[in-house]
Amino acid sequence: MKKSRKPYNDRTDLEKLQSQWWKLSGLNSREEWSAAVVRAATAAEIAANIAIRSEFQSIGSFPSGFVDSLLVWANGLKGKLEKLLVPITKDTERAAAISGLNSLGLQVNNIRNGIAHRGEFCSRAKAQDAIAKAKEFIEGIVRLYEPGFQLKEREP
């Protein structure tokens, strides 16, 4: 009997992140380059959510609804990085690492926006480059808070 999956909305952010990455693998194998990039960017945004939630937890006790409202207000990966993550980590030991990863996240976000907002298509090479940048961003950001984290590739 096949084990039923946990509903997406009941998953943790780490589980959602991994689900997005697995979905991306399937899109990639079907040569759906643009859709795979959109999934990679979604995974990057979830990684930013993990970092932002962790930063708010380290500062104090903020209601999850309040943090969720900030994540919605920040509107997308660029907003989450520029309005929340970079400012909240400014004077922490993670500031330099986040600053270095920020440009990777913004590059992935720009490619995603080209697909989602301007109807652009990705070539295989452009998609693979964007996905590699997303993976570096995701693992770099999440490892600041979950040191052993590594994206798992879906087995064929």
mmCIF file of C-alpha atoms in Angstrom:
data_model
loop_
_atom_site.group_PDB
_atom_site.id
_atom_site.type_symbol
_atom_site.label_atom_id
_atom_site.label_comp_id
_atom_site.label_asym_id
_atom_site.label_seq_id
_atom_site.Cartn_x
_atom_site.Cartn_y
_atom_site.Cartn_z
ATOM 1 C CA MET A 1 0.000 0.000 0.000
ATOM 2 C CA LYS A 2 1.327 3.411 -0.945
ATOM 3 C CA LYS A 3 1.962 5.784 1.938
ATOM 4 C CA SER A 4 -0.185 8.907 1.714
ATOM 5 C CA ARG A 5 1.627 12.186 1.498
ATOM 6 C CA LYS A 6 1.335 14.921 4.055
ATOM 7 C CA PRO A 7 -0.730 17.805 2.624
ATOM 8 C CA TYR A 8 1.542 20.587 1.372
ATOM 9 C CA ASN A 9 0.116 23.185 3.778
ATOM 10 C CA ASP A 10 0.841 20.884 6.738
ATOM 11 C CA ARG A 11 4.531 20.562 5.869
ATOM 12 C CA THR A 12 7.345 22.469 7.527
ATOM 13 C CA ASP A 13 9.237 25.049 5.486
ATOM 14 C CA LEU A 14 12.108 22.561 5.088
ATOM 15 C CA GLU A 15 9.691 19.925 3.787
ATOM 16 C CA LYS A 16 8.116 22.442 1.394
ATOM 17 C CA LEU A 17 11.562 23.454 0.176
ATOM 18 C CA GLN A 18 12.505 19.850 -0.528
ATOM 19 C CA SER A 19 9.172 19.227 -2.285
ATOM 20 C CA GLN A 20 9.796 22.172 -4.595
ATOM 21 C CA TRP A 21 13.264 20.831 -5.384
ATOM 22 C CA TRP A 22 11.910 17.377 -6.205
ATOM 23 C CA LYS A 23 9.223 18.894 -8.425
ATOM 24 C CA LEU A 24 11.947 20.876 -10.203
ATOM 25 C CA SER A 25 13.821 17.621 -10.906
ATOM 26 C CA GLY A 26 10.801 16.184 -12.690
ATOM 27 C CA LEU A 27 10.307 19.335 -14.754
ATOM 28 C CA ASN A 28 13.983 19.286 -15.667
ATOM 29 C CA SER A 29 13.814 15.668 -16.798
ATOM 30 C CA ARG A 30 10.889 16.581 -19.082
ATOM 31 C CA GLU A 31 12.883 19.522 -20.494
ATOM 32 C CA GLU A 32 10.426 22.067 -19.098
ATOM 33 C CA TRP A 33 13.216 24.561 -18.489
ATOM 34 C CA SER A 34 11.157 27.662 -17.703
ATOM 35 C CA ALA A 35 8.889 25.849 -15.257
ATOM 36 C CA ALA A 36 11.928 24.324 -13.551
ATOM 37 C CA VAL A 37 13.417 27.796 -13.041
ATOM 38 C CA VAL A 38 10.163 29.034 -11.511
ATOM 39 C CA ARG A 39 10.271 26.096 -9.057
ATOM 40 C CA ALA A 40 13.925 26.853 -8.251
ATOM 41 C CA ALA A 41 13.008 30.469 -7.501
ATOM 42 C CA THR A 42 10.098 29.308 -5.334
ATOM 43 C CA ALA A 43 12.473 27.064 -3.411
ATOM 44 C CA ALA A 44 14.856 30.023 -2.977
ATOM 45 C CA GLU A 45 12.014 32.105 -1.575
ATOM 46 C CA ILE A 46 11.145 29.352 0.901
ATOM 47 C CA ALA A 47 14.825 29.276 1.946
ATOM 48 C CA ALA A 48 14.615 33.017 2.612
ATOM 49 C CA ASN A 49 11.468 32.384 4.690
ATOM 50 C CA ILE A 50 13.395 29.857 6.792
ATOM 51 C CA ALA A 51 16.167 32.371 7.413
ATOM 52 C CA ILE A 52 13.767 35.208 8.239
ATOM 53 C CA ARG A 53 11.712 33.071 10.629
ATOM 54 C CA SER A 54 14.935 31.916 12.332
ATOM 55 C CA GLU A 55 16.141 35.492 12.733
ATOM 56 C CA PHE A 56 12.852 36.578 14.302
ATOM 57 C CA GLN A 57 12.978 33.574 16.658
ATOM 58 C CA SER A 58 16.507 34.501 17.739
ATOM 59 C CA ILE A 59 15.441 38.057 18.557
ATOM 60 C CA GLY A 60 12.461 37.177 20.688
ATOM 61 C CA SER A 61 8.952 35.852 20.776
ATOM 62 C CA PHE A 62 7.024 37.139 17.785
ATOM 63 C CA PRO A 63 3.603 35.701 16.947
ATOM 64 C CA SER A 64 3.832 33.530 13.821
ATOM 65 C CA GLY A 65 0.942 35.499 12.293
ATOM 66 C CA PHE A 66 2.982 38.692 12.571
ATOM 67 C CA VAL A 67 6.026 37.133 10.897
ATOM 68 C CA ASP A 68 3.781 35.631 8.216
ATOM 69 C CA SER A 69 2.304 39.085 7.534
ATOM 70 C CA LEU A 70 5.809 40.497 7.077
ATOM 71 C CA LEU A 71 6.662 37.730 4.619
ATOM 72 C CA VAL A 72 3.562 38.586 2.574
ATOM 73 C CA TRP A 73 4.295 42.323 2.823
ATOM 74 C CA ALA A 74 7.862 41.832 1.569
ATOM 75 C CA ASN A 75 6.393 40.389 -1.662
ATOM 76 C CA GLY A 76 8.733 37.930 -3.317
ATOM 77 C CA LEU A 77 12.353 36.930 -2.984
ATOM 78 C CA LYS A 78 13.776 40.378 -3.707
ATOM 79 C CA GLY A 79 11.525 41.993 -1.113
ATOM 80 C CA LYS A 80 12.268 39.333 1.471
ATOM 81 C CA LEU A 81 15.997 39.788 0.981
ATOM 82 C CA GLU A 82 16.092 43.581 0.760
ATOM 83 C CA LYS A 83 13.298 44.483 3.206
ATOM 84 C CA LEU A 84 13.724 41.761 5.815
ATOM 85 C CA LEU A 85 16.724 39.410 5.745
ATOM 86 C CA VAL A 86 19.542 41.831 4.944
ATOM 87 C CA PRO A 87 18.325 44.493 7.428
ATOM 88 C CA ILE A 88 17.570 42.042 10.254
ATOM 89 C CA THR A 89 21.026 40.439 9.970
ATOM 90 C CA LYS A 90 22.946 43.704 9.473
ATOM 91 C CA ASP A 91 24.850 43.547 12.758
ATOM 92 C CA THR A 92 25.092 39.787 13.150
ATOM 93 C CA GLU A 93 27.797 37.235 12.404
ATOM 94 C CA ARG A 94 25.703 36.074 9.428
ATOM 95 C CA ALA A 95 25.651 39.491 7.706
ATOM 96 C CA ALA A 96 28.644 38.915 5.422
ATOM 97 C CA ALA A 97 27.464 35.463 4.330
ATOM 98 C CA ILE A 98 23.954 36.722 3.618
ATOM 99 C CA SER A 99 25.298 39.719 1.748
ATOM 100 C CA GLY A 100 27.390 37.400 -0.427
ATOM 101 C CA LEU A 101 24.448 35.087 -1.149
ATOM 102 C CA ASN A 102 22.063 37.979 -1.785
ATOM 103 C CA SER A 103 23.331 38.565 -5.334
ATOM 104 C CA LEU A 104 22.735 34.899 -6.246
ATOM 105 C CA GLY A 105 19.169 35.109 -4.999
ATOM 106 C CA LEU A 106 18.549 38.309 -6.934
ATOM 107 C CA GLN A 107 19.935 36.764 -10.139
ATOM 108 C CA VAL A 108 17.570 33.798 -9.816
ATOM 109 C CA ASN A 109 14.707 36.152 -9.017
ATOM 110 C CA ASN A 110 15.394 38.255 -12.130
ATOM 111 C CA ILE A 111 15.311 35.191 -14.391
ATOM 112 C CA ARG A 112 12.103 34.000 -12.728
ATOM 113 C CA ASN A 113 10.525 37.428 -13.191
ATOM 114 C CA GLY A 114 11.400 37.355 -16.878
ATOM 115 C CA ILE A 115 9.503 34.082 -17.189
ATOM 116 C CA ALA A 116 6.551 34.979 -14.971
ATOM 117 C CA HIS A 117 6.061 38.629 -15.917
ATOM 118 C CA ARG A 118 7.368 38.952 -19.457
ATOM 119 C CA GLY A 119 6.665 35.480 -20.823
ATOM 120 C CA GLU A 120 10.316 34.741 -21.548
ATOM 121 C CA PHE A 121 11.476 31.189 -22.158
ATOM 122 C CA CYS A 122 14.639 29.607 -20.835
ATOM 123 C CA SER A 123 17.090 27.589 -22.822
ATOM 124 C CA ARG A 124 18.526 24.486 -21.225
ATOM 125 C CA ALA A 125 21.822 26.283 -20.518
ATOM 126 C CA LYS A 126 20.148 29.322 -18.956
ATOM 127 C CA ALA A 127 17.886 27.111 -16.839
ATOM 128 C CA GLN A 128 20.774 24.958 -15.617
ATOM 129 C CA ASP A 129 22.727 28.094 -14.691
ATOM 130 C CA ALA A 130 19.747 29.543 -12.805
ATOM 131 C CA ILE A 131 19.091 26.249 -11.009
ATOM 132 C CA ALA A 132 22.760 25.937 -9.987
ATOM 133 C CA LYS A 133 22.656 29.493 -8.599
ATOM 134 C CA ALA A 134 19.410 28.729 -6.783
ATOM 135 C CA LYS A 135 20.943 25.608 -5.236
ATOM 136 C CA GLU A 136 24.002 27.531 -4.056
ATOM 137 C CA PHE A 137 21.768 30.258 -2.626
ATOM 138 C CA ILE A 138 19.382 27.817 -0.936
ATOM 139 C CA GLU A 139 22.031 25.613 0.636
ATOM 140 C CA GLY A 140 24.102 28.625 1.665
ATOM 141 C CA ILE A 141 21.200 30.429 3.346
ATOM 142 C CA VAL A 142 19.625 27.405 5.010
ATOM 143 C CA ARG A 143 22.961 26.083 6.320
ATOM 144 C CA LEU A 144 23.379 29.286 8.320
ATOM 145 C CA TYR A 145 20.444 28.059 10.418
ATOM 146 C CA GLU A 146 20.444 24.286 9.767
ATOM 147 C CA PRO A 147 24.183 23.438 9.444
ATOM 148 C CA GLY A 148 23.725 19.910 8.050
ATOM 149 C CA PHE A 149 21.172 20.896 5.421
ATOM 150 C CA GLN A 150 21.578 19.583 1.889
ATOM 151 C CA LEU A 151 19.039 19.470 -0.916
ATOM 152 C CA LYS A 152 18.265 15.883 -1.869
ATOM 153 C CA GLU A 153 17.926 14.933 -5.491
ATOM 154 C CA ARG A 154 14.953 12.758 -6.349
ATOM 155 C CA GLU A 155 15.922 9.225 -7.173
ATOM 156 C CA PRO A 156 14.766 8.038 -10.622
#
